[in-house]
Amino acid sequence: MTALPRASREAAISEDILTGRLSSTVWALTWPAAVALFLQTLTNLVDRFFVAHLGGTQVAALGLAQNLSNLVLGTVVAISAATTAMVARFRGAGNEHDAVEATRQSLYFCVFASLAVMAMVYPAARPLLTLMAGRSEAVVDPATTYLLITMLGLVPLFGMTIIIAAVRGTGDMITPVKLTLASALLTAVLDWVLIFGHLGLPALGLRGAAIAVVSARCMACALGLYLLYGSCLKDALALAPMKLSWLRRVVALGLPAGLQALLRSGAGMVYFSLLGRLAHSEPAMAALTIGLGIEAIAFMPGFAFSAAAAAVVGQNLGAGSPARASEAGWTCARQAVIVMTVMAVIFFVLAGPIVSLFTRDPLIHRLTVGYLRINALSEPFIGLNMTLSGALQGAGDTRSPTIVTLVTMWLFRLPLTYLIAVHMGYGVTAAWWTMCISMVMSGVVSSIIWAAGRWRTIQI
């Protein structure tokens, strides 16, 4: 069978989104996104697997640096959320010109934003990491080195993220797979070479892992620009003036999403620092780092359905079909819950053997297994929260997911973790339970917000 030209494939995708059978359309959009996320998760796992061979302190340092790095990524999350929502809405309305302009202006904005973030992070990195490390002073130096090196790859990371956000708004889920595959392969190979010193190069340890990340980001971003040039959004690469009117639209739409990312990452930092105040601080921090890396496999369906929901909901609203947009959100959510429940059962049953692949330290192993089994109970609700948050953002409602994050993490998880795990002395297991319960809450609240339907009237 002859493959359709890319323009024809893009037109067929848009037609399915607006008129096709929702269950099959959602699945067709989701599986490529799931593959891309699987590749990214596999890359992160390989990274943790290699670093785990350097010892628990290096693993804890990696987790510490990545927590702070996630905080600064709130900027690109803001821009990318706005980009996907605008491109999806304009494509659904048949307004190709504005879809291209939204992509172009977002690319401009992300370059300046990444440079501004780098200027703020460099002088503040060590003091913030020291504060987060608590009693674990040994992790500060390697964490600082890792973070400062990876910040050099911020511009290409932001650029690649915006490219992925824009093409997902058109319903193209294959291009992100190509970009993520390239990044995953490059990172894995460079990790092996630079961390352990293969092919005649010196063993650089955690510093080598950071250099691998930066190099892979640069090459993947170059590929992303090439693929964007072959898409229906190729005119976004043509030089044109920056427009303040578009900047205001991106900021107005993306600011709540960026705030949500900052709240989530900031909560992760504080949560990490609370673990640093427990009796077994370094093992607890290492367990969380390994556990999150493994659990990311279970998150993949949620992120994939979230990406699909944003595209389908946004385009149907743009086409003037709010009822179909509503059903699309519920369809994505149902499928996500089913898949993530299966993943939860697998992780609960096989937690021990899986964790054994990443650590031989008995204490870290026990704490990580406990983390996976306790948080497996919340996976279906995480699926609800992720998917419906994506649906809301695709509709242009970037405020509601931010409120959910504020309430469940900052007003519930962190105070309760401090009270029970730190102040009352119930330790690491209590911290795992507060995380689990807060994620159950996020799924329930997101469902209530989506059912209320106020997102139907939002203008972009």
XYZ file of C-alpha atoms in Angstrom:
460
model
C 0.000 0.000 0.000
C 1.375 3.428 -0.972
C 1.823 5.815 1.930
C -0.164 9.033 1.781
C 1.777 12.282 1.265
C 2.271 14.168 4.507
C -0.218 16.919 3.594
C -2.879 14.294 2.885
C -2.165 12.517 6.178
C -2.525 15.797 8.087
C -5.858 16.523 6.387
C -7.109 13.003 7.147
C -6.149 13.355 10.809
C -8.064 16.632 11.124
C -11.133 15.093 9.477
C -11.077 12.130 11.888
C -10.770 14.470 14.856
C -13.816 16.464 13.787
C -16.078 13.746 12.388
C -14.613 10.285 13.027
C -15.519 7.708 15.669
C -14.103 9.132 18.890
C -12.890 5.921 20.524
C -10.842 4.855 17.503
C -9.663 8.410 16.785
C -8.462 8.870 20.349
C -6.594 5.574 20.267
C -5.015 6.411 16.890
C -3.733 9.688 18.342
C -2.686 8.179 21.657
C -0.492 5.247 20.692
C 2.147 7.363 18.876
C 2.255 9.728 21.838
C 2.605 6.718 24.151
C 5.499 5.423 22.070
C 7.222 8.812 22.257
C 6.739 8.958 26.010
C 7.928 5.375 26.393
C 11.123 6.265 24.570
C 11.623 9.340 26.755
C 10.923 7.342 29.896
C 13.266 4.602 28.748
C 15.952 7.229 28.244
C 15.463 8.524 31.783
C 15.556 4.976 33.129
C 18.770 4.232 31.247
C 20.197 7.457 32.676
C 19.244 6.399 36.214
C 20.446 2.842 35.562
C 23.907 4.030 34.541
C 24.141 6.603 37.339
C 22.992 3.987 39.875
C 26.260 2.151 39.215
C 28.079 5.219 40.552
C 26.488 4.860 44.006
C 23.565 6.124 46.075
C 25.037 9.599 46.555
C 25.248 10.168 42.798
C 21.659 8.945 42.324
C 20.459 11.314 45.036
C 22.435 14.144 43.404
C 20.803 13.389 40.061
C 17.344 13.492 41.639
C 18.135 16.726 43.473
C 19.353 18.460 40.310
C 16.427 17.227 38.244
C 13.938 18.509 40.814
C 15.346 22.030 40.491
C 15.604 21.647 36.718
C 11.910 20.704 36.571
C 11.105 23.958 38.337
C 12.668 26.108 35.623
C 10.937 24.072 32.919
C 7.676 25.668 34.003
C 8.463 28.441 31.531
C 8.436 26.208 28.476
C 5.412 24.320 29.791
C 3.550 27.635 29.804
C 4.496 28.429 26.218
C 3.900 24.904 24.944
C 0.441 24.655 26.534
C -0.555 27.917 24.881
C 0.924 26.757 21.559
C -0.985 23.468 21.486
C -4.266 25.139 22.471
C -3.971 27.894 19.865
C -2.823 25.653 17.000
C -5.581 23.125 17.752
C -8.297 25.788 17.963
C -7.156 27.558 14.778
C -6.819 24.300 12.845
C -10.312 23.258 13.905
C -11.656 26.597 12.665
C -9.755 26.241 9.359
C -7.555 29.267 10.147
C -4.173 28.030 8.899
C -2.593 31.498 8.917
C -3.073 32.005 12.660
C -1.954 28.438 13.411
C 1.343 29.192 11.643
C 1.697 32.580 13.349
C 1.055 31.063 16.783
C 3.856 28.573 16.139
C 6.294 31.241 14.914
C 5.696 33.618 17.801
C 5.944 30.783 20.327
C 9.342 29.798 18.912
C 10.556 33.380 19.234
C 9.256 33.620 22.772
C 10.843 30.342 23.862
C 14.336 31.451 22.774
C 14.216 34.607 24.868
C 12.559 32.801 27.773
C 15.242 30.094 27.876
C 18.046 32.671 27.904
C 16.338 34.570 30.723
C 15.922 31.364 32.754
C 19.603 30.493 32.309
C 20.611 33.959 33.551
C 18.546 33.440 36.716
C 19.527 29.840 37.441
C 23.320 30.063 37.271
C 23.894 32.335 40.302
C 21.111 30.710 42.353
C 21.842 27.025 41.674
C 24.164 26.155 44.570
C 22.238 28.031 47.318
C 18.955 26.421 46.237
C 20.438 22.929 46.000
C 22.065 23.338 49.407
C 18.726 24.328 50.905
C 16.976 21.371 49.284
C 19.640 18.843 50.309
C 18.982 19.247 54.033
C 21.294 16.879 55.918
C 22.687 15.332 52.730
C 25.521 17.788 52.112
C 27.511 15.288 50.045
C 25.056 15.526 47.145
C 25.331 19.306 46.680
C 28.572 19.447 44.651
C 27.694 16.761 42.085
C 24.122 18.046 41.827
C 25.350 21.594 41.150
C 27.771 20.418 38.467
C 25.087 18.349 36.756
C 22.540 21.173 36.816
C 24.871 23.882 35.493
C 25.999 21.716 32.582
C 22.470 20.708 31.580
C 21.365 24.352 31.608
C 23.577 24.837 28.527
C 21.053 22.759 26.600
C 18.048 24.832 27.638
C 17.592 26.710 24.339
C 17.407 23.550 22.171
C 15.210 21.844 24.786
C 12.740 24.737 24.753
C 12.787 24.827 20.949
C 12.116 21.103 20.600
C 9.313 21.299 23.170
C 7.527 24.058 21.240
C 7.883 22.158 17.956
C 6.319 19.077 19.567
C 3.528 21.191 21.096
C 2.708 22.817 17.756
C 2.560 19.631 15.686
C 0.483 17.919 18.383
C -2.018 20.745 18.052
C -2.477 19.697 14.413
C -3.040 16.086 15.496
C 0.386 14.944 14.258
C 1.641 12.496 16.903
C 4.265 10.845 14.671
C 6.751 13.725 14.558
C 7.155 13.696 18.370
C 7.941 9.977 18.132
C 10.731 10.658 15.649
C 12.198 13.427 17.774
C 11.984 11.465 21.001
C 13.495 8.371 19.393
C 16.442 10.395 18.141
C 16.934 12.017 21.546
C 16.597 8.685 23.368
C 19.132 6.851 21.222
C 21.633 9.689 21.352
C 21.320 10.075 25.118
C 21.674 6.341 25.777
C 24.763 5.971 23.589
C 26.429 9.111 24.919
C 25.616 8.094 28.504
C 27.376 4.767 28.003
C 30.383 6.435 26.425
C 30.789 9.446 28.699
C 29.751 8.117 32.120
C 31.993 5.059 32.021
C 34.703 6.220 29.611
C 34.302 3.935 26.590
C 35.771 4.382 23.098
C 38.982 5.778 24.516
C 37.330 8.696 26.332
C 37.787 9.410 30.058
C 35.111 8.266 32.540
C 33.264 11.460 33.523
C 30.634 9.986 35.853
C 27.659 12.228 36.569
C 29.305 15.044 34.603
C 29.298 12.757 31.561
C 25.560 12.153 31.974
C 24.987 15.918 31.882
C 27.102 16.371 28.743
C 25.181 13.530 27.080
C 21.874 15.252 27.812
C 23.015 18.584 26.349
C 24.465 16.993 23.202
C 21.324 14.943 22.555
C 19.088 17.991 23.004
C 21.042 20.015 20.449
C 20.915 17.302 17.801
C 17.238 16.497 18.438
C 16.280 20.181 18.144
C 18.057 20.403 14.772
C 16.042 17.388 13.608
C 12.861 19.013 14.944
C 13.407 22.129 12.842
C 13.935 19.942 9.783
C 10.698 18.011 10.409
C 8.748 21.208 11.085
C 9.867 22.494 7.694
C 8.161 19.513 6.064
C 4.844 20.029 7.892
C 1.781 22.188 7.343
C 3.362 24.660 9.795
C 6.564 25.106 7.745
C 5.912 28.807 7.158
C 6.471 29.342 10.885
C 10.206 29.099 10.129
C 10.053 32.121 7.800
C 11.492 35.191 9.496
C 8.930 37.779 10.541
C 8.771 40.423 13.271
C 7.876 39.526 16.833
C 4.380 40.776 17.610
C 3.445 42.000 21.077
C -0.204 41.150 20.449
C 0.719 37.484 20.039
C 3.041 37.636 23.019
C 0.151 38.857 25.158
C -2.054 36.005 23.903
C 0.618 33.410 24.656
C 1.219 34.855 28.119
C -2.486 35.151 28.958
C -3.156 31.573 27.923
C 0.113 30.028 29.059
C 0.714 31.812 32.356
C -1.650 29.613 34.390
C -0.135 26.493 32.802
C 3.334 27.778 33.639
C 2.208 28.518 37.173
C 0.851 24.974 37.419
C 4.203 23.578 36.309
C 6.003 25.789 38.820
C 3.633 24.731 41.591
C 4.109 21.058 40.708
C 7.881 21.327 40.437
C 8.115 23.518 43.505
C 6.064 20.987 45.438
C 8.447 18.292 44.226
C 11.405 20.319 45.492
C 9.832 20.886 48.893
C 8.783 17.240 49.129
C 12.341 16.192 48.243
C 13.729 18.533 50.896
C 11.330 17.077 53.489
C 12.792 13.642 52.745
C 16.195 15.219 53.358
C 15.115 15.905 56.941
C 14.254 12.319 57.749
C 16.511 9.869 59.562
C 17.432 7.965 56.374
C 17.619 11.028 54.146
C 19.957 9.882 51.360
C 18.330 6.444 50.954
C 14.897 8.109 50.912
C 15.984 10.636 48.262
C 17.575 7.880 46.179
C 14.414 5.753 46.536
C 12.220 8.609 45.328
C 14.536 9.250 42.364
C 14.507 5.598 41.316
C 10.800 5.194 42.088
C 9.776 8.199 40.005
C 11.887 6.938 37.125
C 10.213 3.547 37.216
C 6.744 4.964 37.845
C 7.145 7.202 34.804
C 6.348 4.107 32.722
C 2.907 4.062 34.333
C 2.556 7.809 33.688
C 3.052 7.329 29.946
C -0.577 6.495 29.123
C -1.766 9.492 31.117
C 0.533 11.876 29.265
C -0.335 10.267 25.929
C -4.085 10.550 26.466
C -3.547 14.085 27.742
C -1.841 15.059 24.467
C -4.615 13.425 22.445
C -7.308 15.100 24.535
C -5.775 18.551 24.039
C -5.782 18.142 20.248
C -9.254 16.608 19.930
C -10.952 18.959 22.383
C -9.254 22.065 20.981
C -10.053 21.299 17.351
C -13.680 20.394 18.064
C -14.214 23.584 20.030
C -12.644 25.515 17.157
C -15.084 23.812 14.794
C -18.033 24.815 17.012
C -18.770 21.333 18.445
C -18.621 21.655 22.267
C -20.732 18.521 22.867
C -18.313 16.405 20.824
C -15.407 18.060 22.656
C -16.957 17.043 25.991
C -17.436 13.432 24.923
C -13.865 13.391 23.597
C -12.550 14.362 27.030
C -14.489 11.558 28.729
C -13.442 9.053 26.053
C -9.776 9.883 26.608
C -10.228 9.668 30.386
C -11.953 6.271 30.280
C -9.278 4.741 28.107
C -6.523 6.230 30.279
C -8.021 4.808 33.480
C -8.260 1.319 31.995
C -4.673 1.298 30.754
C -3.204 2.833 33.913
C -5.076 0.393 36.142
C -3.390 -2.459 34.304
C -0.026 -0.721 34.741
C -0.723 -0.250 38.455
C -1.370 -3.959 38.965
C 1.882 -4.833 37.199
C 3.914 -2.435 39.321
C 2.288 -3.570 42.554
C 2.987 -7.250 41.872
C 6.451 -6.920 40.317
C 7.815 -4.020 42.382
C 10.552 -6.116 44.020
C 12.128 -7.596 40.872
C 11.873 -4.285 39.014
C 13.630 -2.302 41.743
C 16.362 -4.965 41.923
C 17.464 -3.835 38.463
C 18.366 -0.410 39.816
C 19.877 -0.908 43.263
C 21.510 -3.545 45.429
C 21.331 -1.443 48.584
C 18.807 -3.258 50.829
C 17.448 -0.089 52.450
C 17.024 1.791 49.165
C 15.432 -1.335 47.684
C 12.910 -1.645 50.523
C 11.973 2.040 50.437
C 11.560 2.057 46.650
C 9.379 -1.052 46.655
C 7.175 0.582 49.285
C 6.928 3.702 47.160
C 5.834 1.777 44.053
C 3.244 -0.358 45.837
C 1.641 2.479 47.770
C 1.469 4.834 44.784
C 0.169 2.075 42.499
C -3.158 2.565 44.294
C -3.433 6.095 42.916
C -2.562 5.335 39.271
C -6.156 5.288 37.899
C -6.799 8.679 39.512
C -3.524 10.007 38.108
C -4.841 8.952 34.693
C -8.004 10.966 35.263
C -6.087 14.033 36.380
C -3.542 13.946 33.547
C -6.079 13.335 30.783
C -8.694 15.837 31.894
C -6.003 18.443 32.600
C -4.875 18.028 28.994
C -8.485 18.308 27.822
C -8.978 21.489 29.835
C -5.776 23.016 28.466
C -6.808 22.107 24.928
C -10.049 23.992 25.598
C -8.053 26.998 26.753
C -8.839 26.498 30.454
C -5.328 26.556 31.875
C -6.493 27.936 35.231
C -8.463 24.979 36.570
C -5.552 22.468 36.448
C -3.456 25.068 38.264
C -6.014 25.313 41.062
C -6.122 21.522 41.352
C -2.332 21.420 41.715
C -2.346 24.193 44.319
C -4.994 22.509 46.460
C -3.842 18.896 46.276
C -0.096 19.458 46.518
C 0.513 22.683 48.424
C -2.506 22.767 50.698
C -2.713 19.020 51.331
C 0.350 16.922 50.435
C 3.177 19.105 51.747
C 1.656 20.176 55.095
C 0.525 16.613 55.799
C 3.926 15.195 54.856
C 5.662 17.588 57.226
C 3.194 16.890 60.021
C 3.146 13.094 59.812
C 6.485 12.107 58.298
C 8.776 14.767 59.799
C 7.151 16.285 62.898
C 5.398 13.161 64.199
C 8.272 10.932 63.103
C 6.402 8.331 61.018
C 9.083 8.577 58.361
C 9.339 7.655 54.701
C 6.308 5.348 54.450
C 4.041 8.112 55.727
C 5.447 10.416 53.043
C 4.580 7.854 50.363
C 0.993 7.693 51.648
C 0.497 11.468 51.590
C 1.604 11.497 47.952
C -0.808 8.688 47.083
C -3.820 10.306 48.744
C -3.133 13.693 47.162
C -3.091 12.125 43.683
C -6.431 10.403 44.333
C -7.831 13.823 45.228
C -6.481 15.380 42.018
C -8.309 12.853 39.845
C -11.612 13.342 41.634
C -11.447 17.150 41.520
C -10.428 17.210 37.830
C -13.443 15.041 36.968
C -15.788 17.418 38.784
C -14.355 20.432 36.935
C -14.665 18.764 33.523
C -18.255 17.701 34.235
C -19.177 21.272 35.229
C -18.396 22.359 31.643
C -17.374 25.975 32.223
C -14.460 25.410 29.814
C -16.934 25.404 26.874
C -17.195 29.208 26.841
C -13.500 30.132 27.006
C -12.194 32.283 24.141
C -8.607 32.140 22.866
